[in-house]
mmCIF file of C-alpha atoms in Angstrom:
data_model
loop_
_atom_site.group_PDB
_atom_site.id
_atom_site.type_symbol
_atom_site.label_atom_id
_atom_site.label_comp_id
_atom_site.label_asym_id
_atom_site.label_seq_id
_atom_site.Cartn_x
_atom_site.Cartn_y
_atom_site.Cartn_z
ATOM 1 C CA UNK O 28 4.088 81.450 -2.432
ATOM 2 C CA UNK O 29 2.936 80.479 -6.080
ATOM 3 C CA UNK O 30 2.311 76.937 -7.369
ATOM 4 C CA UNK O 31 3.206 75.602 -10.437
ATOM 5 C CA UNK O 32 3.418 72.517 -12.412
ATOM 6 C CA UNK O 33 6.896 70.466 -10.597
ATOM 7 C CA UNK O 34 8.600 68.114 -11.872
ATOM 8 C CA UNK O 35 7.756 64.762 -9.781
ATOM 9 C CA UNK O 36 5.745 61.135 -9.733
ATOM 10 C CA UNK O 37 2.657 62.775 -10.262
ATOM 11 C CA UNK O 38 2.285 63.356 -13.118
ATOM 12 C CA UNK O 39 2.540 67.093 -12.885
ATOM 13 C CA UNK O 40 0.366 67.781 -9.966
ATOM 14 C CA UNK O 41 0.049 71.408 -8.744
ATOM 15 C CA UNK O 42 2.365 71.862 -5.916
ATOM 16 C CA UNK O 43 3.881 74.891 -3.757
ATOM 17 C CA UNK O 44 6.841 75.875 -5.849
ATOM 18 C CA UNK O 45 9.341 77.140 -3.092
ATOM 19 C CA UNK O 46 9.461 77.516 0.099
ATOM 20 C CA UNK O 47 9.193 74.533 3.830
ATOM 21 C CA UNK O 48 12.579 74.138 4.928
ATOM 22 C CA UNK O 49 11.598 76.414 7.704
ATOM 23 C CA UNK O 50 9.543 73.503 8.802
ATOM 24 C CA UNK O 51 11.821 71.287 9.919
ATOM 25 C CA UNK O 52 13.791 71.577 13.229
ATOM 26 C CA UNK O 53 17.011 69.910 12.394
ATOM 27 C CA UNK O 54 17.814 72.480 10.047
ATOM 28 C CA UNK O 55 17.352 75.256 13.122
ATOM 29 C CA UNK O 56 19.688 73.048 14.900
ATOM 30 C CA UNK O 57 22.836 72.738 12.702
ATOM 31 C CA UNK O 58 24.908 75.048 15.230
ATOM 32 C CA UNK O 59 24.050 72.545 18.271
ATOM 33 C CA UNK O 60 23.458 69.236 16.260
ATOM 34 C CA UNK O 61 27.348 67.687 17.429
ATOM 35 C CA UNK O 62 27.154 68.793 20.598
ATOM 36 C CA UNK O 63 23.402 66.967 21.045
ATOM 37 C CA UNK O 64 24.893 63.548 19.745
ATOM 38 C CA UNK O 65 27.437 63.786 22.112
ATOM 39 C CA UNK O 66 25.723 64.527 24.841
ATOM 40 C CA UNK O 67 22.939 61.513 24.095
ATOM 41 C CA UNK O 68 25.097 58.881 22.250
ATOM 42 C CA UNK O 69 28.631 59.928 23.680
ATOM 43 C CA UNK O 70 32.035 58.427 22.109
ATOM 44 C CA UNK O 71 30.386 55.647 19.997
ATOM 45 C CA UNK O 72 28.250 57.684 17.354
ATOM 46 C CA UNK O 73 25.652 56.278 15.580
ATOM 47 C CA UNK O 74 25.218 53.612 13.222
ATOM 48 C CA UNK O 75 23.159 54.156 10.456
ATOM 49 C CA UNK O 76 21.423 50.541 11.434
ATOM 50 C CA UNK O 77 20.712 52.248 14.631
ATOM 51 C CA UNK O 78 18.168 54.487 12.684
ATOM 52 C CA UNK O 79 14.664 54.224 12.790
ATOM 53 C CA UNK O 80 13.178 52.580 9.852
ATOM 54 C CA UNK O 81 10.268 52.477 7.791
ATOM 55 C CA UNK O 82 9.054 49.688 5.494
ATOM 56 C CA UNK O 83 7.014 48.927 2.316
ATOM 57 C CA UNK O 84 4.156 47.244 3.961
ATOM 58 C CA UNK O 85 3.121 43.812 2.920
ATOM 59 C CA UNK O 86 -0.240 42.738 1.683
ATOM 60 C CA UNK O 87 -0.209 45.614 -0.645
ATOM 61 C CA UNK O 88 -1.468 47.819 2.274
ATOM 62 C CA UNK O 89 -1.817 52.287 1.651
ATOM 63 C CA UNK O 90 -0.530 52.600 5.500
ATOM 64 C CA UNK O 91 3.055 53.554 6.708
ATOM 65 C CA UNK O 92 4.037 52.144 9.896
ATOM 66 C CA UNK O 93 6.531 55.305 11.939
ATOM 67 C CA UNK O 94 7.870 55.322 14.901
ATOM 68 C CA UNK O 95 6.838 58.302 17.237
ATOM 69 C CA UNK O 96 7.746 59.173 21.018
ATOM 70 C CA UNK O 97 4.304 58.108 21.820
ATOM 71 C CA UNK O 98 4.797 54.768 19.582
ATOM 72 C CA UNK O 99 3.852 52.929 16.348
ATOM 73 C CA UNK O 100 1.812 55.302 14.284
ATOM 74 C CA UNK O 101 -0.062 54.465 11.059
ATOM 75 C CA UNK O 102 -0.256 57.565 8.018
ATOM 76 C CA UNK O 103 -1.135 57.461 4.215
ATOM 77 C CA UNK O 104 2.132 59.654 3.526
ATOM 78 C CA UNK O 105 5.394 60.548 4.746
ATOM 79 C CA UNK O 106 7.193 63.524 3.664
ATOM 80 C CA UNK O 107 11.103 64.631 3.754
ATOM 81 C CA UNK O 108 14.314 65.766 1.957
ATOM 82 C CA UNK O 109 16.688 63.042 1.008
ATOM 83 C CA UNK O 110 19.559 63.697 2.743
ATOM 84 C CA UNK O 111 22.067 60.337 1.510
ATOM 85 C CA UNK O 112 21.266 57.136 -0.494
ATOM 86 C CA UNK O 113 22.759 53.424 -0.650
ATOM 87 C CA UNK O 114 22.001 50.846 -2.912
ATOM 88 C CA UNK O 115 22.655 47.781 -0.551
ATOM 89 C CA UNK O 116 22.387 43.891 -2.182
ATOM 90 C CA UNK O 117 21.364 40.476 -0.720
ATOM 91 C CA UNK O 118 21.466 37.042 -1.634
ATOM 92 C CA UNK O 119 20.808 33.994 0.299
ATOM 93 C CA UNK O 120 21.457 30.677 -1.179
ATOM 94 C CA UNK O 121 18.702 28.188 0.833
ATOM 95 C CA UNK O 122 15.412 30.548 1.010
ATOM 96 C CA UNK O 123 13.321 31.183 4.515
ATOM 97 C CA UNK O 124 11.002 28.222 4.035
ATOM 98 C CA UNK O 125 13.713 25.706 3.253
ATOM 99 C CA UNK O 126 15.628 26.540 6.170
ATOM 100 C CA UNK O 127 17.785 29.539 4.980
ATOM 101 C CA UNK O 128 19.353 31.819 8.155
ATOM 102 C CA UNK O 129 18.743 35.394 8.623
ATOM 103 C CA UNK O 130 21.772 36.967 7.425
ATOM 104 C CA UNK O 131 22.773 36.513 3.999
ATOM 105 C CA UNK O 132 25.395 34.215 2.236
ATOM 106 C CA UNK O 133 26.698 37.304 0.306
ATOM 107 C CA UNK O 134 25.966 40.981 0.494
ATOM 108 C CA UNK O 135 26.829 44.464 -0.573
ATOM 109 C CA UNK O 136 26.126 47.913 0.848
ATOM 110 C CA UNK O 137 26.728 49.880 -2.287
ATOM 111 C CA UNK O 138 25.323 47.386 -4.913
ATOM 112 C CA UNK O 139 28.469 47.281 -6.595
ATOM 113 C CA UNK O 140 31.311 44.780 -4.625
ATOM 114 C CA UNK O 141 29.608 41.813 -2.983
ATOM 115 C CA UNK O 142 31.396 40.091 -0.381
ATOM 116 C CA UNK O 143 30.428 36.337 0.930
ATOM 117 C CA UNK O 144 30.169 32.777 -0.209
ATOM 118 C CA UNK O 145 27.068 32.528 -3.116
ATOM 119 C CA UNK O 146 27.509 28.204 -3.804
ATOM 120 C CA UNK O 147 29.749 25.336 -2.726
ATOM 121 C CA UNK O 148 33.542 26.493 -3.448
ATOM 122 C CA UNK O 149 32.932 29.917 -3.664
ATOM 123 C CA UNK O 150 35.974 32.224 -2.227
ATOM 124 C CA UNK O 151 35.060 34.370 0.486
ATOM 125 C CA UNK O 152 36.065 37.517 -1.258
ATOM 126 C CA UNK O 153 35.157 40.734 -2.617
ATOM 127 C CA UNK O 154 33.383 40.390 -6.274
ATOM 128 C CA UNK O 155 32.063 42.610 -8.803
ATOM 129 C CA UNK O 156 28.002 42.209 -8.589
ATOM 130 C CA UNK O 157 26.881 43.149 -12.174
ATOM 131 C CA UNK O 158 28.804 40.278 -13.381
ATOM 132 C CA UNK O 159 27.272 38.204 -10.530
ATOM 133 C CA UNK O 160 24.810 35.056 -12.041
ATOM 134 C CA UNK O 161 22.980 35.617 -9.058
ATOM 135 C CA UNK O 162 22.291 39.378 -9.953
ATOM 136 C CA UNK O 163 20.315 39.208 -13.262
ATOM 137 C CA UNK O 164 17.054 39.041 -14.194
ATOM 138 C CA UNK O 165 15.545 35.890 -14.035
ATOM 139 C CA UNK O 166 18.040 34.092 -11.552
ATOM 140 C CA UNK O 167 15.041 33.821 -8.628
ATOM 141 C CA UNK O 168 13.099 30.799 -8.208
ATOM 142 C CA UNK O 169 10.425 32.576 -10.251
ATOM 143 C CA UNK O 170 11.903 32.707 -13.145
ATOM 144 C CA UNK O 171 11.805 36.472 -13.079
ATOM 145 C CA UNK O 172 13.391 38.665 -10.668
ATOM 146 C CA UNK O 173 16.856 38.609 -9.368
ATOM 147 C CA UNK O 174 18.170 36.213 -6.905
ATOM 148 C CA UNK O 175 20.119 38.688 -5.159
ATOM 149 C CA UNK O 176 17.584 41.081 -4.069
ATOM 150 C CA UNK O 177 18.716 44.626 -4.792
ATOM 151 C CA UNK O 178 17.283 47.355 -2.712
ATOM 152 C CA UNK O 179 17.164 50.855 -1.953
ATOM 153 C CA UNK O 180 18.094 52.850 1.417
ATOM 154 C CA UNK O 181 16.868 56.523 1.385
ATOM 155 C CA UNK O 182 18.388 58.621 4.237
ATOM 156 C CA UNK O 183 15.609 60.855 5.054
ATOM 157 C CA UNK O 184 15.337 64.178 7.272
ATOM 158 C CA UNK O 185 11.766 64.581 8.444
ATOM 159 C CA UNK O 186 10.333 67.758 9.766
ATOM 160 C CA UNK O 187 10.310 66.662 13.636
ATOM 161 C CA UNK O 188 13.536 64.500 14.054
ATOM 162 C CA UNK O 189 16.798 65.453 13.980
ATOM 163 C CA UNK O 190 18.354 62.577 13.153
ATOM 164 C CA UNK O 191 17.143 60.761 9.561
ATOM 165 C CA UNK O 192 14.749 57.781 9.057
ATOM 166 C CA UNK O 193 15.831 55.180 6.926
ATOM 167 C CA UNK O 194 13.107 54.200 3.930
ATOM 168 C CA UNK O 195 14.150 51.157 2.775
ATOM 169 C CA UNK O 196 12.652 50.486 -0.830
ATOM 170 C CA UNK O 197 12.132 46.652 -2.231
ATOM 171 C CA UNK O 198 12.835 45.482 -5.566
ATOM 172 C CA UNK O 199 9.012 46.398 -6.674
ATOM 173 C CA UNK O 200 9.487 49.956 -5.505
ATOM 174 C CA UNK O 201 12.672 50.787 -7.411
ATOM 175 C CA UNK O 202 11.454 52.040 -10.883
ATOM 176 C CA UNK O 203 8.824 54.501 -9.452
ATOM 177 C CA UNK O 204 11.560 55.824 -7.322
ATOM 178 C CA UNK O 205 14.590 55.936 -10.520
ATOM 179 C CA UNK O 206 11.816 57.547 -12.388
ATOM 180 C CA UNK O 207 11.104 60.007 -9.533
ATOM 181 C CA UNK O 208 14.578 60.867 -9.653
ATOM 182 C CA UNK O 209 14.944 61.519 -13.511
ATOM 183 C CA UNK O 210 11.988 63.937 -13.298
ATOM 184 C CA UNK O 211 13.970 65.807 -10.890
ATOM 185 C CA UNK O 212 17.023 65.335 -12.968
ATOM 186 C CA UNK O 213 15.243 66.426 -15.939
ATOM 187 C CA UNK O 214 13.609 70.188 -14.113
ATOM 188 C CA UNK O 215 17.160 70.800 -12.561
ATOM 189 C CA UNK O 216 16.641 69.684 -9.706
ATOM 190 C CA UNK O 217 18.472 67.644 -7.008
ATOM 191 C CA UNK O 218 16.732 65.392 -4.395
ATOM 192 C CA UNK O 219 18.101 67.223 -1.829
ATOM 193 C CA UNK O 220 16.651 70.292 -2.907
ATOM 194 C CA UNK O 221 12.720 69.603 -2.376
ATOM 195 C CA UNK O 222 10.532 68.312 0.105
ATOM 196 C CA UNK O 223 9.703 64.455 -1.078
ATOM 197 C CA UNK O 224 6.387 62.912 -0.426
ATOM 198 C CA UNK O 225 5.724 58.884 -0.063
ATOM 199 C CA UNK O 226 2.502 57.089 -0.451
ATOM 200 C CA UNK O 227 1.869 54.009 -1.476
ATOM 201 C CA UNK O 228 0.142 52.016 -4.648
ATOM 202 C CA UNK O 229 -1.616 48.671 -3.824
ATOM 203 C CA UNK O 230 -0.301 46.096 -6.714
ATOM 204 C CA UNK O 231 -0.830 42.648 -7.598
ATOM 205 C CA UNK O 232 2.151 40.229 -9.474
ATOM 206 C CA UNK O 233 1.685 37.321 -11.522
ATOM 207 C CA UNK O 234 0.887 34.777 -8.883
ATOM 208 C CA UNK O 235 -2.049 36.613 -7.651
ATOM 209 C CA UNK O 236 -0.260 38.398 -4.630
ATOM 210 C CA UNK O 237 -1.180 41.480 -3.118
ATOM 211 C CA UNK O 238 1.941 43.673 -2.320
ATOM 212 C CA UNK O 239 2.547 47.981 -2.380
ATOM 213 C CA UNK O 240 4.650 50.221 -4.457
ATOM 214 C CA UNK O 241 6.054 53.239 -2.935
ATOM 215 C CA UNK O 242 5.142 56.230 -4.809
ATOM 216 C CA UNK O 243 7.025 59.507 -4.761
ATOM 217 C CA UNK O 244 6.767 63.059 -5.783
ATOM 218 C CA UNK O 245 8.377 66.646 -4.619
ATOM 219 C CA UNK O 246 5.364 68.538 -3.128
ATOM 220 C CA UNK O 247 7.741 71.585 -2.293
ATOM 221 C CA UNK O 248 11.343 73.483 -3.816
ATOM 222 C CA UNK O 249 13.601 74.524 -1.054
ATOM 223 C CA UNK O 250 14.938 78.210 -1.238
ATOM 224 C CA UNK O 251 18.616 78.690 -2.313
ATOM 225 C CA UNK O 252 19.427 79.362 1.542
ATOM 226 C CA UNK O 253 17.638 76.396 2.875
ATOM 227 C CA UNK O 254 19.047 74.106 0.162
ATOM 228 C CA UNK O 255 22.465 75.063 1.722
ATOM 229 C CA UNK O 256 21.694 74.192 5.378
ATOM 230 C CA UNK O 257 20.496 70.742 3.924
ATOM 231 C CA UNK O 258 23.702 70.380 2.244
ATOM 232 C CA UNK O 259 25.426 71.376 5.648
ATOM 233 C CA UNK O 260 23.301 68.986 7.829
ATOM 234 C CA UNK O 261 23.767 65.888 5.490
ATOM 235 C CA UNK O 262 28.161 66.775 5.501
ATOM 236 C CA UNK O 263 27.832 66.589 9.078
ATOM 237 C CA UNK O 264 25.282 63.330 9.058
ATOM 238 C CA UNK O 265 27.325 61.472 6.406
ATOM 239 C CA UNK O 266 30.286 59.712 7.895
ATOM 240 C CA UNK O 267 27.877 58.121 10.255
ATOM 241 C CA UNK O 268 25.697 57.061 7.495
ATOM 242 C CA UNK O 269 28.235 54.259 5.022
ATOM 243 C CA UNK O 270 28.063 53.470 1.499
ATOM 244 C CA UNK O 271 27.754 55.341 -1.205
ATOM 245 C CA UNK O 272 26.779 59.308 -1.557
ATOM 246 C CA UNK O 273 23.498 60.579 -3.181
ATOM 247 C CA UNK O 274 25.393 63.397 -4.663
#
């Protein structure tokens, strides 16, 4: 297989060119895949907050944290195709150290309608978050950021699972990954069509504190055929997933 210059967060790094959906066993699966989640969940499916997840570490740490059949395992990268996408909000109106609860006062799973009460006479209904005060820049008790934290949940098929992980991205991760994406736009490509590698970038923000950036970029191009079975495995994978589609 050749390498050439792709199109990714790298800055043009030299990467196989096509080619590594052989690698992963879902994809050799599709035939059996409905029959398997019946057999092991039975009548009530999954839930896509069922999923195992992985984390941007705190403390601006290079490690991953995945979960294995042996147990917690720590790795410098993670690599998959991006099967589905959802661009879920959160805002909680007292924070953790003044006494604030763990689920939010209003949330969104597609970033776009919130639902929930954000102050004192608020109606308990469906809003458009854009227009939300609590959704620009510089609403946060920084100054800065936004109060309702928007975030980023990437569906992702790795090469020894056959169900996806779920990456969830924070606020500070979001550009790399948007910029990831328009370099993939910009070659023709989709994210479903290449193999997509994580690592992580050790950062510091104005206060001082340590915290990590994911960092993507495609490290392989899927062949026309294999591209296909991807686009099979996430029709069958979606329903159970929610929100919004990556397409």
């Amino acid at each position: 297989m050749a390498a050439k210059k792709n199109g990714n967060g790298n800055g043009g790094k030299e990467v196989v060119e096509t080619g590594g959906g052989e690698e992963f066993s879902a994809l050799s699966q599709l035939d059996t895949f409905q029959d398997l989640v019946a057999q092991n969940i039975g009548a009530g499916g999954i839930s896509a907050f069922e999923l195992d997840r992985i984390q941007v570490p705190a403390g601006g740490s290079t490690m991953w944290t995945i979960n294995t059949l042996e147990g917690e395992e720590a790795v410098k990268e993670i690599e998959g195709i991006i099967v589905h996408m959802t661009e879920p909000r959160s805002y909680w109106a007292t924070s953790f150290e003044d006494g604030g609860g763990s689920a939010p006062d209003c949330s969104s799973n597609d970033g776009i309608m919130g639902v929930g009460k954000r102050f004192e006479d608020d109606q308990d209904e469906p809003h458009v978050c854009s227009s939300c005060q609590f959704a620009q820049f510089g609403s946060d008790d920084k100054g800065r950021g936004q109060a309702c934290k928007a975030t980023k949940s990437i569906f992702m098929l790795m090469k020894d699972t056959l169900l996806p992980v779920v990456l969830t991205l924070p606020p500070g991760s979001l550009m790399n990954a948007k910029k990831y994406f328009l370099r993939l736009l910009s070659h023709g490509r989709s994210v479903d069509s290449v193999v997509t590698s994580w690592k992580l970038d050790p950062e510091k923000n104005p206060d001082g504190i340590k915290y990590s950036k994911a960092l993507p970029s495609s490290v392989k191009t899927l062949e026309p055929e294999e591209h296909v079975k991807v686009k099979q495995y996430a029709e069958t994978i979606r329903p159970y997933l929610g929100g919004s589609s990556s397409d």
